Amino acid sequence: MSLYDVTIIGGGPAGLTAGIYAARATLNTLLLEKGMPGGLAAGTEFIENYPGFAEGVGGPELMLQMDAQARRFGMKVQSDTAETIESGEDYFTINTDEGIIITKTIILATGAQPQKLDVPGEDKFHGRGVSYCATCDGAFFKDKEVAVIGGGDSAIEEALYLTKFASKVHILHRRGELRATKILQRRAIENDKIVLHWHSVVEKISGEATVNEVAIKDIRSGEIKSLAVNGIFVYVGTRPVSDLVAGLIKLDERGYIIADENMHTSRPGIFAAGDIRQKTLRQVVTAVADGAIAAVSAEKYIKSLPKR
Ligand code: NAP
C-alpha cells in the first residue's frame, strides 16, 4: 500500500500534463493507466493545430514526449485499472487490479472512447474490417475501397489519412453539411480519392470472413443502396469514460464530469481534466491546459488540509 499526494487516473494529454505540473511541484505523484500512455491523441497520425509545431507533429511522438517529460520530473506510472474509489477523511482509497492506493487527491483524466454505430455487423466485423483507428489499421487497406462514417474533424482528418492507402474513401455523413473545420472540409472536397455521400446512414455491415459490403440509407428518400468496401472506419463522436465515478461526483446527462474553471469537481479533493469534462472544445490544447490547472488546484487543496 502506498500513500500519494496526487493520483492521476488516465494517461492522455490531460493526465500527462497534470503529471508534469504535480511532479514538478515535488508532489508525490502517481499516474494510473490501463493501456499505453497517450490516450486518443496517440492514435492520431498527425496533429496540425498544437501550438509550437509549425509543420505539425505526429500524435504518438507528441505523447511520448509528454510521458517522458512527466517521468523526468519524478511522476511514477502504474499500469493498472482503477476499479473503485472510496472517500475517507482527508484522503481517498483507490482499489485497483493490483491492490490499494491511498491518495490525498485524485485527478480524473479518463477521457472519452469512440462511440459505436450500433448497427448489425459492427461487432461481428470489429477487427475484421470495422475499425475505430485509421492510424492503427489504415495500412491494411492498400488499394482497397473503404468507408468513413461521420462528418466531424476526426472523420475528415482520418478520411484524408486513409487516402494514402485506399483506392477510394467514401465518407458517409447523415446531414448535407460537414461539422468539421473549413480547412479540412476543403481538403476533403478537393481530394480526388474521396467521395462524399450526403444524408446517408449505415443500415448494415456485411461480409464473409471480413467486410465486403455496407448497406446505406438515404434518410431523405428512404432508399437503400449497397457499397462494396473492405473497411469501415467509424468516427461518430466519443462517449465519456466516467463509470468509475458515477455516484461519487456530479456528471451531466451525457456522463461528462461537471468541473469548474479550476477543475474542482463536486467532491473536494477530486479534480477532472481533459475530454472527460463537460466543455465546448475537446482538443489536445485544451486538455493540457486543464491538466496544468488541475495539478495546481490539487497542490492548493493539499496545502489546505489540516496537518496530522
Ligand atoms: P464530433 O465532432 O462529435 O463529430 C461526430 C460526427 O459524427 C458528426 O458529424 C455527427 O453528425 C456524426 N454522428 C454522430 N452520431 C452519429 C450516428 N449515430 N450515425 C452517423 N453519424 C453520426 O466528434 P469527433 O469528430 O470525434 O471530434 C470530437 C472532438 O475532438 C471535437 O471537439 C473535435 O473538434 C475534436 N477534434 C479535433 C481535431 C483537430 O482539431 N485536428 C481532430 C479530431 C477531433 P452531425 O454533424 O450531424 O452531428
PDB file of C-alpha atoms and ligand atoms in Angstrom, residues 49 117 150-154 157 173-175 179 235-237 282-283, ligand 1:
ATOM      1  CA  ASN A  49      -3.061  22.641 -34.567  1.00  0.00           C
ATOM      2  CA  LEU A 117     -22.719   2.981 -34.540  1.00  0.00           C
ATOM      3  CA  GLY A 150     -19.156  10.751 -39.630  1.00  0.00           C
ATOM      4  CA  GLY A 151     -18.732  14.383 -40.589  1.00  0.00           C
ATOM      5  CA  GLY A 152     -16.668  15.828 -37.714  1.00  0.00           C
ATOM      6  CA  ASP A 153     -12.956  16.705 -37.507  1.00  0.00           C
ATOM      7  CA  SER A 154     -11.979  13.120 -36.697  1.00  0.00           C
ATOM      8  CA  GLU A 157      -8.938  14.053 -40.847  1.00  0.00           C
ATOM      9  CA  HIS A 173     -22.495  11.620 -43.414  1.00  0.00           C
ATOM     10  CA  ARG A 174     -26.011  11.846 -42.037  1.00  0.00           C
ATOM     11  CA  ARG A 175     -26.513  15.528 -42.922  1.00  0.00           C
ATOM     12  CA  ARG A 179     -19.304  19.551 -38.984  1.00  0.00           C
ATOM     13  CA  TYR A 235     -15.857   8.323 -36.328  1.00  0.00           C
ATOM     14  CA  VAL A 236     -19.241   9.327 -34.933  1.00  0.00           C
ATOM     15  CA  GLY A 237     -18.002  11.098 -31.813  1.00  0.00           C
ATOM     16  CA  ARG A 282     -12.125  18.833 -26.835  1.00  0.00           C
ATOM     17  CA  GLN A 283      -8.614  19.132 -28.224  1.00  0.00           C
TER      18      GLN A 283
HETATM   19  P1  NAP B   1     -17.863  15.139 -33.310  1.00  0.00           P
HETATM   20  O1  NAP B   1     -17.293  16.480 -33.562  1.00  0.00           O
HETATM   21  O2  NAP B   1     -18.856  14.961 -32.212  1.00  0.00           O
HETATM   22  O3  NAP B   1     -18.486  14.624 -34.688  1.00  0.00           O
HETATM   23  C1  NAP B   1     -19.186  13.415 -34.756  1.00  0.00           C
HETATM   24  C2  NAP B   1     -19.732  13.265 -36.159  1.00  0.00           C
HETATM   25  O4  NAP B   1     -20.413  12.018 -36.255  1.00  0.00           O
HETATM   26  C3  NAP B   1     -20.728  14.355 -36.530  1.00  0.00           C
HETATM   27  O5  NAP B   1     -20.564  14.735 -37.871  1.00  0.00           O
HETATM   28  C4  NAP B   1     -22.078  13.653 -36.309  1.00  0.00           C
HETATM   29  O6  NAP B   1     -23.072  14.112 -37.198  1.00  0.00           O
HETATM   30  C5  NAP B   1     -21.758  12.224 -36.657  1.00  0.00           C
HETATM   31  N1  NAP B   1     -22.597  11.265 -35.936  1.00  0.00           N
HETATM   32  C6  NAP B   1     -22.846  11.214 -34.607  1.00  0.00           C
HETATM   33  N2  NAP B   1     -23.614  10.138 -34.310  1.00  0.00           N
HETATM   34  C7  NAP B   1     -23.854   9.514 -35.480  1.00  0.00           C
HETATM   35  C8  NAP B   1     -24.573   8.349 -35.839  1.00  0.00           C
HETATM   36  N3  NAP B   1     -25.197   7.600 -34.918  1.00  0.00           N
HETATM   37  N4  NAP B   1     -24.614   7.984 -37.136  1.00  0.00           N
HETATM   38  C9  NAP B   1     -23.983   8.725 -38.079  1.00  0.00           C
HETATM   39  N5  NAP B   1     -23.266   9.837 -37.804  1.00  0.00           N
HETATM   40  C10 NAP B   1     -23.210  10.227 -36.511  1.00  0.00           C
HETATM   41  O7  NAP B   1     -16.705  14.044 -32.985  1.00  0.00           O
HETATM   42  P2  NAP B   1     -15.192  13.954 -33.462  1.00  0.00           P
HETATM   43  O8  NAP B   1     -15.045  14.263 -34.896  1.00  0.00           O
HETATM   44  O9  NAP B   1     -14.704  12.654 -32.940  1.00  0.00           O
HETATM   45  O10 NAP B   1     -14.484  15.103 -32.650  1.00  0.00           O
HETATM   46  C11 NAP B   1     -14.554  15.104 -31.219  1.00  0.00           C
HETATM   47  C12 NAP B   1     -13.879  16.381 -30.714  1.00  0.00           C
HETATM   48  O11 NAP B   1     -12.481  16.320 -30.999  1.00  0.00           O
HETATM   49  C13 NAP B   1     -14.419  17.620 -31.420  1.00  0.00           C
HETATM   50  O12 NAP B   1     -14.442  18.662 -30.486  1.00  0.00           O
HETATM   51  C14 NAP B   1     -13.394  17.891 -32.492  1.00  0.00           C
HETATM   52  O13 NAP B   1     -13.328  19.230 -32.880  1.00  0.00           O
HETATM   53  C15 NAP B   1     -12.110  17.426 -31.801  1.00  0.00           C
HETATM   54  N6  NAP B   1     -11.113  17.020 -32.800  1.00  0.00           N
HETATM   55  C16 NAP B   1     -10.301  17.980 -33.288  1.00  0.00           C
HETATM   56  C17 NAP B   1      -9.352  17.675 -34.230  1.00  0.00           C
HETATM   57  C18 NAP B   1      -8.465  18.755 -34.737  1.00  0.00           C
HETATM   58  O14 NAP B   1      -8.655  19.891 -34.355  1.00  0.00           O
HETATM   59  N7  NAP B   1      -7.494  18.484 -35.579  1.00  0.00           N
HETATM   60  C19 NAP B   1      -9.235  16.370 -34.712  1.00  0.00           C
HETATM   61  C20 NAP B   1     -10.100  15.409 -34.220  1.00  0.00           C
HETATM   62  C21 NAP B   1     -11.050  15.744 -33.253  1.00  0.00           C
HETATM   63  P3  NAP B   1     -23.704  15.608 -37.064  1.00  0.00           P
HETATM   64  O15 NAP B   1     -22.664  16.533 -37.644  1.00  0.00           O
HETATM   65  O16 NAP B   1     -24.948  15.518 -37.862  1.00  0.00           O
HETATM   66  O17 NAP B   1     -23.950  15.809 -35.590  1.00  0.00           O
END
